[in-house]
Tab-separated table of C-alpha atoms and ligand atoms in Angstrom:
chain	number	residue	atom	x	y	z
A	21	UNK	CA	0.000	0.000	0.000
A	22	UNK	CA	1.366	3.396	-0.993
A	23	UNK	CA	2.213	5.582	2.013
A	24	UNK	CA	0.369	8.889	2.017
A	25	UNK	CA	2.415	12.051	1.491
A	26	UNK	CA	0.962	14.997	3.424
A	27	UNK	CA	0.397	17.337	0.503
A	28	UNK	CA	-2.640	18.485	-1.397
A	29	UNK	CA	-0.877	17.498	-4.628
A	30	UNK	CA	-0.571	13.889	-3.399
A	31	UNK	CA	-4.234	13.923	-2.345
A	32	UNK	CA	-5.321	15.198	-5.759
A	33	UNK	CA	-3.202	12.542	-7.436
A	34	UNK	CA	-4.863	9.787	-5.395
A	35	UNK	CA	-8.288	11.307	-6.078
A	36	UNK	CA	-7.578	11.304	-9.822
A	37	UNK	CA	-6.538	7.629	-9.629
A	38	UNK	CA	-9.541	6.632	-7.561
A	39	UNK	CA	-12.387	8.605	-9.139
A	40	UNK	CA	-13.038	5.964	-11.794
A	41	UNK	CA	-13.685	3.430	-8.979
A	42	UNK	CA	-16.006	5.704	-6.986
A	43	UNK	CA	-19.192	4.587	-8.757
A	44	UNK	CA	-20.157	0.952	-9.364
A	45	UNK	CA	-16.968	-0.581	-7.925
A	46	UNK	CA	-17.193	1.368	-4.680
A	47	UNK	CA	-20.898	0.623	-4.287
A	48	UNK	CA	-20.393	-3.116	-4.737
A	49	UNK	CA	-16.968	-3.715	-3.265
A	50	UNK	CA	-16.412	-1.150	-0.530
A	51	UNK	CA	-17.077	-3.603	2.288
A	52	UNK	CA	-14.298	-5.950	1.185
A	53	UNK	CA	-10.987	-5.600	2.961
A	54	UNK	CA	-8.399	-7.146	0.640
A	55	UNK	CA	-5.549	-6.158	2.968
A	56	UNK	CA	-2.525	-3.908	2.584
A	57	UNK	CA	-0.811	-6.287	0.166
A	58	UNK	CA	-3.648	-6.361	-2.379
A	59	UNK	CA	-2.212	-5.984	-5.869
A	60	UNK	CA	-4.427	-3.190	-7.132
A	61	UNK	CA	-2.288	-2.657	-10.233
A	62	UNK	CA	-3.018	-6.187	-11.382
A	63	UNK	CA	-6.648	-6.068	-10.254
A	64	UNK	CA	-8.175	-2.566	-10.117
A	65	UNK	CA	-11.341	-4.097	-8.606
A	66	UNK	CA	-9.341	-4.419	-5.418
A	67	UNK	CA	-8.772	-0.674	-5.415
A	68	UNK	CA	-12.198	-0.526	-3.840
A	69	UNK	CA	-11.852	2.229	-1.229
A	70	UNK	CA	-10.278	5.630	-1.647
A	71	UNK	CA	-7.772	5.745	1.252
A	72	UNK	CA	-8.271	9.514	1.038
A	73	UNK	CA	-9.191	9.855	4.711
A	74	UNK	CA	-5.955	11.542	5.918
A	75	UNK	CA	-6.445	14.231	3.241
A	76	UNK	CA	-10.110	14.714	4.060
A	77	UNK	CA	-9.521	14.725	7.803
A	78	UNK	CA	-6.991	17.580	7.495
A	79	UNK	CA	-9.032	19.299	4.785
A	80	UNK	CA	-6.162	19.081	2.332
A	81	UNK	CA	-9.073	17.991	0.148
A	82	UNK	CA	-12.501	19.349	0.989
A	83	UNK	CA	-15.640	17.260	1.177
A	84	UNK	CA	-17.281	19.611	-1.303
A	85	UNK	CA	-14.646	19.106	-3.986
A	86	UNK	CA	-14.703	15.319	-3.508
A	87	UNK	CA	-18.449	15.168	-3.985
A	88	UNK	CA	-18.195	17.443	-7.028
A	89	UNK	CA	-15.403	15.296	-8.503
A	90	UNK	CA	-17.321	12.020	-8.253
A	91	UNK	CA	-20.583	13.556	-9.495
A	92	UNK	CA	-18.742	14.887	-12.538
A	93	UNK	CA	-17.571	11.402	-13.508
A	94	UNK	CA	-20.460	9.179	-12.373
A	95	UNK	CA	-23.461	11.413	-11.718
A	96	UNK	CA	-24.940	11.680	-8.245
A	97	UNK	CA	-26.916	8.422	-8.402
A	98	UNK	CA	-24.063	6.127	-9.357
A	99	UNK	CA	-21.760	7.885	-6.893
A	100	UNK	CA	-24.396	7.776	-4.158
A	101	UNK	CA	-22.586	5.243	-1.941
A	102	UNK	CA	-19.367	7.245	-1.956
A	103	UNK	CA	-21.214	10.518	-1.351
A	104	UNK	CA	-23.089	8.850	1.517
A	105	UNK	CA	-19.809	7.966	3.223
A	106	UNK	CA	-18.565	11.531	2.841
A	107	UNK	CA	-21.828	12.650	4.450
A	108	UNK	CA	-21.219	10.256	7.369
A	109	UNK	CA	-18.108	12.227	8.160
A	110	UNK	CA	-20.042	15.507	8.214
A	111	UNK	CA	-22.769	13.856	10.280
A	112	UNK	CA	-20.315	12.751	12.978
A	113	UNK	CA	-18.633	16.174	12.977
A	114	UNK	CA	-21.943	17.982	13.327
A	115	UNK	CA	-23.202	15.556	15.970
A	116	UNK	CA	-20.147	16.075	18.185
A	117	UNK	CA	-20.068	19.811	17.571
A	118	UNK	CA	-23.573	19.994	18.987
A	119	UNK	CA	-22.803	17.712	21.954
A	120	UNK	CA	-19.259	18.706	22.957
A	121	UNK	CA	-19.672	17.064	26.369
A	122	UNK	CA	-19.373	13.675	24.669
A	123	UNK	CA	-15.783	14.555	23.807
A	124	UNK	CA	-15.066	15.937	27.294
A	125	UNK	CA	-16.498	12.781	28.899
A	126	UNK	CA	-14.489	10.603	26.521
A	127	UNK	CA	-11.290	12.350	27.671
A	128	UNK	CA	-12.174	11.856	31.348
A	129	UNK	CA	-13.299	8.259	30.758
A	130	UNK	CA	-10.110	7.474	28.829
A	131	UNK	CA	-7.878	8.847	31.582
A	132	UNK	CA	-9.864	6.989	34.267
A	133	UNK	CA	-9.698	3.742	32.282
A	134	UNK	CA	-5.946	4.059	31.714
A	135	UNK	CA	-5.392	4.677	35.431
A	136	UNK	CA	-7.693	1.834	36.481
A	137	UNK	CA	-5.949	-0.593	34.146
A	138	UNK	CA	-2.682	-0.151	36.040
A	139	UNK	CA	-4.380	-1.816	39.013
A	140	UNK	CA	-6.183	-4.537	37.045
A	141	UNK	CA	-3.581	-7.213	36.372
A	142	UNK	CA	-5.620	-9.429	34.051
A	143	UNK	CA	-6.986	-6.510	32.017
A	144	UNK	CA	-3.504	-5.072	31.644
A	145	UNK	CA	-2.231	-8.453	30.469
A	146	UNK	CA	-4.974	-8.678	27.822
A	147	UNK	CA	-4.191	-5.120	26.731
A	148	UNK	CA	-0.480	-5.900	26.400
A	149	UNK	CA	-1.224	-9.076	24.437
A	150	UNK	CA	-3.491	-7.071	22.148
A	151	UNK	CA	-0.843	-4.388	21.566
A	152	UNK	CA	1.768	-7.042	20.793
A	153	UNK	CA	-0.536	-8.953	18.399
A	154	UNK	CA	-0.553	-11.966	20.735
A	155	UNK	CA	-4.269	-12.514	21.390
A	156	UNK	CA	-4.325	-15.648	19.206
A	157	UNK	CA	-7.232	-14.207	17.173
A	158	UNK	CA	-5.597	-14.172	13.746
A	159	UNK	CA	-7.523	-11.287	12.196
A	160	UNK	CA	-7.254	-9.037	15.239
A	161	UNK	CA	-3.519	-9.657	15.599
A	162	UNK	CA	-3.060	-8.867	11.901
A	163	UNK	CA	-5.054	-5.613	12.103
A	164	UNK	CA	-3.135	-4.449	15.171
A	165	UNK	CA	0.096	-4.821	13.237
A	166	UNK	CA	-1.426	-3.221	10.143
A	167	UNK	CA	-2.651	-0.272	12.220
A	168	UNK	CA	0.762	0.310	13.767
A	169	UNK	CA	2.750	-0.312	10.571
A	170	UNK	CA	0.593	1.590	8.082
A	171	UNK	CA	-1.477	4.135	10.066
A	172	UNK	CA	-4.593	2.952	8.221
A	173	UNK	CA	-7.308	0.313	8.533
A	174	UNK	CA	-10.200	-0.382	6.187
A	175	UNK	CA	-13.577	0.735	7.596
A	176	UNK	CA	-14.834	-2.836	8.002
A	177	UNK	CA	-11.607	-3.827	9.797
A	178	UNK	CA	-12.096	-0.869	12.178
A	179	UNK	CA	-15.604	-2.107	12.954
A	180	UNK	CA	-14.491	-5.703	13.555
A	181	UNK	CA	-11.443	-4.561	15.517
A	182	UNK	CA	-13.513	-2.350	17.838
A	183	UNK	CA	-16.140	-5.067	18.321
A	184	UNK	CA	-13.513	-7.691	19.218
A	185	UNK	CA	-11.773	-5.192	21.525
A	186	UNK	CA	-14.971	-4.465	23.437
A	187	UNK	CA	-16.889	-7.758	23.406
A	188	UNK	CA	-14.232	-10.485	23.084
A	189	UNK	CA	-11.250	-8.940	24.850
A	190	UNK	CA	-13.510	-6.940	27.178
A	191	UNK	CA	-11.235	-3.926	27.136
A	192	UNK	CA	-12.533	-0.373	27.747
A	193	UNK	CA	-13.713	1.227	24.502
A	194	UNK	CA	-12.042	4.528	25.394
A	195	UNK	CA	-8.606	2.867	25.452
A	196	UNK	CA	-9.308	1.388	22.020
A	197	UNK	CA	-10.357	4.784	20.664
A	198	UNK	CA	-7.189	6.269	22.160
A	199	UNK	CA	-5.074	3.625	20.421
A	200	UNK	CA	-6.683	4.536	17.083
A	201	UNK	CA	-5.993	8.232	17.682
A	202	UNK	CA	-2.345	7.440	18.379
A	203	UNK	CA	-1.876	5.511	15.148
A	204	UNK	CA	-4.379	6.503	12.453
A	205	UNK	CA	-3.180	9.210	10.084
A	206	UNK	CA	-6.834	10.162	9.727
A	207	UNK	CA	-7.417	10.043	13.512
A	208	UNK	CA	-10.329	12.387	14.135
A	209	UNK	CA	-12.156	13.206	17.368
A	210	UNK	CA	-15.644	12.924	15.881
A	211	UNK	CA	-15.390	10.004	13.427
A	212	UNK	CA	-13.273	7.967	15.814
A	213	UNK	CA	-14.918	8.483	19.186
A	214	UNK	CA	-18.455	8.341	17.804
A	215	UNK	CA	-17.698	5.208	15.766
A	216	UNK	CA	-16.330	3.468	18.854
A	217	UNK	CA	-19.458	4.530	20.733
A	218	UNK	CA	-21.552	3.212	17.845
A	219	UNK	CA	-19.834	-0.205	17.937
A	220	UNK	CA	-20.273	-0.318	21.732
A	221	UNK	CA	-24.018	0.373	21.495
A	222	UNK	CA	-23.798	3.850	23.035
A	223	UNK	CA	-24.408	5.971	19.933
A	224	UNK	CA	-27.464	4.096	18.694
A	225	UNK	CA	-28.548	3.129	22.161
A	226	UNK	CA	-29.030	-0.593	22.703
A	227	UNK	CA	-27.581	-1.588	19.307
A	228	UNK	CA	-24.012	-2.876	19.295
A	229	UNK	CA	-21.956	-3.994	16.294
A	230	UNK	CA	-21.336	-7.724	16.170
A	231	UNK	CA	-18.109	-8.978	14.604
A	232	UNK	CA	-18.805	-12.524	13.442
A	233	UNK	CA	-16.513	-15.165	12.015
A	234	UNK	CA	-18.676	-15.634	8.889
A	235	UNK	CA	-18.739	-11.933	8.081
A	236	UNK	CA	-14.982	-11.550	8.579
A	237	UNK	CA	-14.128	-14.612	6.483
A	238	UNK	CA	-16.426	-13.452	3.674
A	239	UNK	CA	-15.299	-9.837	3.504
A	240	UNK	CA	-11.580	-10.488	3.928
A	241	UNK	CA	-11.497	-12.886	1.007
A	242	UNK	CA	-10.818	-15.821	3.340
A	243	UNK	CA	-7.566	-14.379	4.670
A	244	UNK	CA	-8.436	-15.295	8.287
A	245	UNK	CA	-10.053	-18.077	10.312
A	246	UNK	CA	-11.418	-15.548	12.847
A	247	UNK	CA	-11.663	-18.234	15.508
A	248	UNK	CA	-12.194	-17.288	19.148
A	249	UNK	CA	-14.699	-14.434	18.891
A	250	UNK	CA	-17.351	-13.593	21.484
A	251	UNK	CA	-20.848	-14.864	20.768
A	252	UNK	CA	-22.540	-12.231	22.925
A	253	UNK	CA	-22.570	-8.518	22.246
A	254	UNK	CA	-24.484	-6.967	25.102
A	255	UNK	CA	-24.555	-3.219	24.362
A	256	UNK	CA	-22.777	-0.993	26.860
A	257	UNK	CA	-24.938	1.459	28.778
A	258	UNK	CA	-24.371	4.891	30.284
A	259	UNK	CA	-26.577	6.814	32.674
A	260	UNK	CA	-26.049	10.211	31.056
A	261	UNK	CA	-27.998	11.537	28.105
A	262	UNK	CA	-26.339	14.351	26.213
A	263	UNK	CA	-27.983	17.697	25.639
A	264	UNK	CA	-28.224	18.898	22.048
A	265	UNK	CA	-26.843	22.437	21.681
A	266	UNK	CA	-27.712	23.817	18.224
A	267	UNK	CA	-24.704	25.064	16.314
A	268	UNK	CA	-24.393	28.818	15.908
A	269	UNK	CA	-22.923	29.392	12.474
A	270	UNK	CA	-20.628	32.435	12.718
A	271	UNK	CA	-21.394	35.406	10.447
A	272	UNK	CA	-18.884	35.991	7.657
A	273	UNK	CA	-16.054	38.236	8.917
A	274	UNK	CA	-16.520	41.821	7.675
A	275	UNK	CA	-14.014	43.456	5.342
A	276	UNK	CA	-11.157	44.723	7.416
A	277	UNK	CA	-7.726	46.191	7.444
A	278	UNK	CA	-4.751	43.850	7.537
A	279	UNK	CA	-5.503	40.520	9.148
A	280	UNK	CA	-3.625	37.324	9.900
A	281	UNK	CA	-5.123	33.950	9.040
A	282	UNK	CA	-4.482	31.035	11.370
A	283	UNK	CA	-3.751	27.840	9.427
A	284	UNK	CA	-4.296	24.805	11.629
A	285	UNK	CA	-4.364	21.077	10.990
A	286	UNK	CA	-8.181	20.921	10.991
A	287	UNK	CA	-8.277	23.006	7.807
A	288	UNK	CA	-5.347	22.889	5.415
A	289	UNK	CA	-6.910	24.500	2.355
A	290	UNK	CA	-6.835	28.241	3.083
A	291	UNK	CA	-7.214	29.092	-0.621
A	292	UNK	CA	-10.856	27.983	-0.656
A	293	UNK	CA	-11.994	29.748	2.539
A	294	UNK	CA	-14.446	32.616	2.191
A	295	UNK	CA	-12.369	35.525	3.483
A	296	UNK	CA	-12.963	39.292	3.510
A	297	UNK	CA	-9.808	39.864	1.452
A	298	UNK	CA	-6.244	38.634	1.274
A	299	UNK	CA	-4.522	37.908	4.572
A	300	UNK	CA	-1.381	39.892	5.334
A	301	UNK	CA	0.142	36.944	7.159
A	302	UNK	CA	-0.466	33.213	7.568
A	303	UNK	CA	0.237	31.769	11.005
A	304	UNK	CA	0.611	27.988	11.054
A	305	UNK	CA	-0.020	25.730	14.032
A	306	UNK	CA	-0.292	22.003	14.586
A	307	UNK	CA	-0.551	19.960	17.756
A	308	UNK	CA	-1.310	16.327	16.924
A	309	UNK	CA	0.222	15.004	20.153
A	310	UNK	CA	-2.767	16.329	22.085
A	311	UNK	CA	-4.830	13.497	20.581
A	312	UNK	CA	-3.586	11.072	23.217
A	313	UNK	CA	-1.929	11.260	26.637
A	314	UNK	CA	0.663	8.937	25.079
A	315	UNK	CA	1.263	11.294	22.136
A	316	UNK	CA	0.924	10.065	18.573
A	317	UNK	CA	3.042	7.803	16.381
A	318	UNK	CA	5.670	9.560	14.246
A	319	UNK	CA	3.801	9.123	10.925
A	320	UNK	CA	0.684	10.745	12.440
A	321	UNK	CA	2.684	13.723	13.705
A	322	UNK	CA	4.565	14.007	10.419
A	323	UNK	CA	1.330	13.961	8.425
A	324	UNK	CA	-0.301	16.703	10.503
A	325	UNK	CA	2.799	18.902	10.514
A	326	UNK	CA	3.409	18.256	6.817
A	327	UNK	CA	-0.186	19.157	5.985
A	328	UNK	CA	0.144	22.527	7.762
A	329	UNK	CA	3.510	23.220	6.096
A	330	UNK	CA	2.000	22.401	2.703
A	331	UNK	CA	-0.979	24.673	3.432
A	332	UNK	CA	1.342	27.550	4.393
A	333	UNK	CA	3.417	27.149	1.227
A	334	UNK	CA	0.371	27.042	-1.039
A	335	UNK	CA	-1.392	29.783	0.904
A	336	UNK	CA	1.615	32.133	0.754
A	337	UNK	CA	1.804	31.684	-3.023
A	338	UNK	CA	-1.936	32.105	-3.455
A	339	UNK	CA	-2.338	35.197	-1.279
A	340	UNK	CA	1.120	36.657	-1.911
A	341	UNK	CA	1.913	36.977	1.792
A	342	UNK	CA	4.429	35.765	4.341
A	343	UNK	CA	3.889	32.851	6.674
A	344	UNK	CA	5.236	32.030	10.123
A	345	UNK	CA	4.784	29.156	12.554
A	346	UNK	CA	3.255	29.621	15.986
A	347	UNK	CA	5.580	27.314	17.857
A	348	UNK	CA	5.160	25.661	21.220
A	349	UNK	CA	6.105	28.003	24.043
A	350	UNK	CA	5.294	31.136	22.009
A	351	UNK	CA	2.249	33.319	22.664
A	352	UNK	CA	-0.038	33.814	19.676
A	353	UNK	CA	-0.518	37.458	20.684
A	354	UNK	CA	3.272	37.933	20.522
A	355	UNK	CA	3.469	36.367	17.052
A	356	UNK	CA	0.855	38.878	15.869
A	357	UNK	CA	2.466	41.784	17.679
A	358	UNK	CA	5.851	41.039	16.108
A	359	UNK	CA	4.187	41.146	12.682
A	360	UNK	CA	2.346	44.370	13.579
A	361	UNK	CA	-1.077	42.812	12.907
A	362	UNK	CA	-4.052	43.191	15.221
A	363	UNK	CA	-6.828	41.233	13.539
A	364	UNK	CA	-7.061	37.468	13.406
A	365	UNK	CA	-9.302	35.223	11.328
A	366	UNK	CA	-9.526	31.545	12.215
A	367	UNK	CA	-11.088	28.655	10.294
A	368	UNK	CA	-13.517	26.854	12.599
A	369	UNK	CA	-11.782	24.812	15.296
A	370	UNK	CA	-14.009	21.791	15.824
A	371	UNK	CA	-14.488	20.054	19.161
A	372	UNK	CA	-11.442	17.910	19.822
A	373	UNK	CA	-7.850	17.928	21.012
A	374	UNK	CA	-6.561	20.906	19.020
A	375	UNK	CA	-9.379	23.105	20.289
A	376	UNK	CA	-8.646	21.872	23.827
A	377	UNK	CA	-4.990	22.805	23.362
A	378	UNK	CA	-5.197	26.207	21.661
A	379	UNK	CA	-8.843	27.332	21.826
A	380	UNK	CA	-8.463	29.496	24.905
A	381	UNK	CA	-5.396	31.320	23.639
A	382	UNK	CA	-6.942	31.847	20.201
A	383	UNK	CA	-10.066	33.262	21.845
A	384	UNK	CA	-7.833	35.626	23.805
A	385	UNK	CA	-6.886	37.270	20.484
A	386	UNK	CA	-10.548	38.146	19.689
A	387	UNK	CA	-10.660	36.220	16.426
A	388	UNK	CA	-13.349	36.241	13.775
A	389	UNK	CA	-14.289	32.690	12.841
A	390	UNK	CA	-14.911	31.348	9.350
A	391	UNK	CA	-16.960	28.236	8.816
A	392	UNK	CA	-17.059	26.553	5.440
A	393	UNK	CA	-20.409	26.740	3.659
A	394	UNK	CA	-20.449	22.946	3.337
A	395	UNK	CA	-19.984	22.468	7.091
A	396	UNK	CA	-22.546	25.175	7.849
A	397	UNK	CA	-25.017	23.322	5.598
A	398	UNK	CA	-24.432	19.772	6.895
A	399	UNK	CA	-23.437	19.999	10.555
A	400	UNK	CA	-26.659	21.575	11.883
A	401	UNK	CA	-28.618	18.666	10.350
A	402	UNK	CA	-26.948	16.207	12.761
A	403	UNK	CA	-29.656	16.406	15.390
A	404	UNK	CA	-30.161	12.682	15.979
A	405	UNK	CA	-29.506	9.802	13.552
A	406	UNK	CA	-27.723	9.814	10.184
A	407	UNK	CA	-30.671	9.156	7.889
A	408	UNK	CA	-32.394	12.543	8.307
A	409	UNK	CA	-29.048	14.127	7.363
A	410	UNK	CA	-28.846	12.048	4.219
A	411	UNK	CA	-32.445	12.940	3.370
A	412	UNK	CA	-31.997	16.674	3.879
A	413	UNK	CA	-28.525	16.913	2.288
A	414	UNK	CA	-29.793	17.570	-1.287
A	415	UNK	CA	-31.719	20.677	-0.186
A	416	UNK	CA	-28.940	21.810	2.131
A	417	UNK	CA	-26.221	21.478	-0.513
A	418	UNK	CA	-28.151	22.792	-3.544
A	419	UNK	CA	-27.379	26.467	-2.706
A	420	UNK	CA	-23.680	25.534	-2.930
A	421	UNK	CA	-24.235	24.247	-6.456
A	422	UNK	CA	-23.980	20.586	-5.382
A	423	UNK	CA	-26.865	18.761	-7.020
A	424	UNK	CA	-27.399	15.380	-5.361
B	502	LIG	C1	-14.078	2.268	15.171
B	502	LIG	C2	-13.933	3.227	14.010
B	502	LIG	C3	-13.058	4.299	14.113
B	502	LIG	C4	-12.937	5.214	13.059
B	502	LIG	N1	-12.068	6.266	13.193
B	502	LIG	C5	-11.963	7.180	12.196
B	502	LIG	C6	-11.083	8.288	12.325
B	502	LIG	O1	-10.416	8.481	13.345
B	502	LIG	N2	-11.002	9.161	11.278
B	502	LIG	C7	-11.735	8.994	10.132
B	502	LIG	O2	-11.601	9.813	9.204
B	502	LIG	N3	-12.592	7.967	10.006
B	502	LIG	C8	-12.725	7.055	10.988
B	502	LIG	N4	-13.586	6.000	10.843
B	502	LIG	C9	-14.461	5.956	9.657
B	502	LIG	C10	-13.928	5.136	8.470
B	502	LIG	O3	-13.508	3.888	8.900
B	502	LIG	C11	-12.782	5.829	7.739
B	502	LIG	O4	-13.122	7.157	7.423
B	502	LIG	C12	-12.468	5.109	6.428
B	502	LIG	O5	-12.178	3.766	6.668
B	502	LIG	C13	-11.291	5.780	5.758
B	502	LIG	O6	-10.853	5.026	4.674
B	502	LIG	P1	-11.077	5.494	3.180
B	502	LIG	O7	-10.634	6.902	3.005
B	502	LIG	O8	-10.445	4.472	2.304
B	502	LIG	O9	-12.655	5.426	3.095
B	502	LIG	P2	-13.648	5.424	1.855
B	502	LIG	O10	-14.514	4.228	1.994
B	502	LIG	O11	-12.954	5.612	0.581
B	502	LIG	O12	-14.580	6.678	2.160
B	502	LIG	C14	-14.326	7.991	1.668
B	502	LIG	C15	-14.346	8.960	2.817
B	502	LIG	O13	-15.625	8.995	3.439
B	502	LIG	C16	-15.476	9.184	4.852
B	502	LIG	N5	-15.980	7.986	5.535
B	502	LIG	C17	-16.059	6.732	5.046
B	502	LIG	N6	-16.636	5.901	5.930
B	502	LIG	C18	-16.909	6.652	7.012
B	502	LIG	C19	-17.505	6.380	8.272
B	502	LIG	N7	-17.960	5.169	8.593
B	502	LIG	N8	-17.609	7.388	9.161
B	502	LIG	C20	-17.175	8.641	8.864
B	502	LIG	N9	-16.618	8.960	7.677
B	502	LIG	C21	-16.484	7.986	6.774
B	502	LIG	C22	-13.988	9.348	5.112
B	502	LIG	O14	-13.661	10.719	5.114
B	502	LIG	C23	-13.377	8.616	3.933
B	502	LIG	O15	-12.084	9.045	3.621
B	502	LIG	C24	-13.723	5.053	11.880
B	502	LIG	C25	-14.598	3.965	11.797
B	502	LIG	C26	-14.692	3.060	12.835
B	502	LIG	C27	-15.644	1.898	12.698
């Protein structure tokens, strides 16, 4: 499997290669996990998923341009499956944005679970066996290695992995979600934490995801025996129900004198933001290590930092302005003062680790926020389940010129 380079150019190249597969092939084959060694050159049918997630997660490629690209080639009906998956991402983002306490409780629950595990000898042993690919469950041990070696897992493998983690190995879901955030190049607060909650039976209450031997054997092309899986999948329960807080879409920033634009790893395509003019300075920041108390694996850090560097280079060319990094230990206000700029515009910082790390300091600089029209159209729809979002998406996206 080709390792992802953290540039928009590499993302566009992969998109160009994949677009032909995004219609019929994706719709019929997307659930198959042929593994990292699949020879997609010899058999393009095995090139059945895009592997674009690290680009989408850092907005090196935007959801809007992906949907437009696949509609152009296949039309919206034939590309419906792919578009639906892109909408899932927006659904999870919007859902978490409107229930930020779920993220805060995940962080507390994760830290509690990690502490508790130190005292639970047998749980710690299972955890260590899992990390070292020594559970004896062939598929799980393979995926653990694949996760650590490649920074990617197929969607179906993530579902099976999480189900085995929770129901067979009986490990805390928060520690599994933390492991994913340490190793996935696309590791994302909303898609990751809410998917783990979904597998556990906490997102759709009372409905857990069941990893079965038959399903794994079928959709991995018989690569595994998948022996030793739990037969019971009793959904986890929690006493709390989370309050829905409707998203307030920020008004577009008014035209202004010189302003600096913050370029962070949640949005690495400054050229396509709706801004009140050209920024006088780009200020780059990334902080992927905040995703986990254990920090992140080198490839995850390198991808996030590389994505911001790429965004600064492209942005400087596009806007004809300088760029600087806001480095650890520096004050953002000082970076702006040194440049002689008072106004700051910031692409929306979604709920998650980067907002936890820099949100307060950014707010201290009285920023104006910009939210992408696509996000402003999709996120507020995430009031409950996914299907109302899918149903309302055509009307919500039509004003953007996206005809589903
Ligand atoms: C337990 C678990 C944890 C996950 N953690 C993450 C995560 O941290 N970051 C992340 O981006 N995705 C996560 N996902 C969702 C999904 O597995 C990945 O987005 C997808 O596998 C990425 O591979 P791809 O780009 O080849 O996907 P494709 O099938 O080619 O899909 C195209 C794009 O659609 C979006 N997408 C596809 N499936 C989903 C989905 N189920 N939910 C949300 N968006 C989706 C992604 O942006 C993806 O790149 C998780 C799923 C599970 C079950």
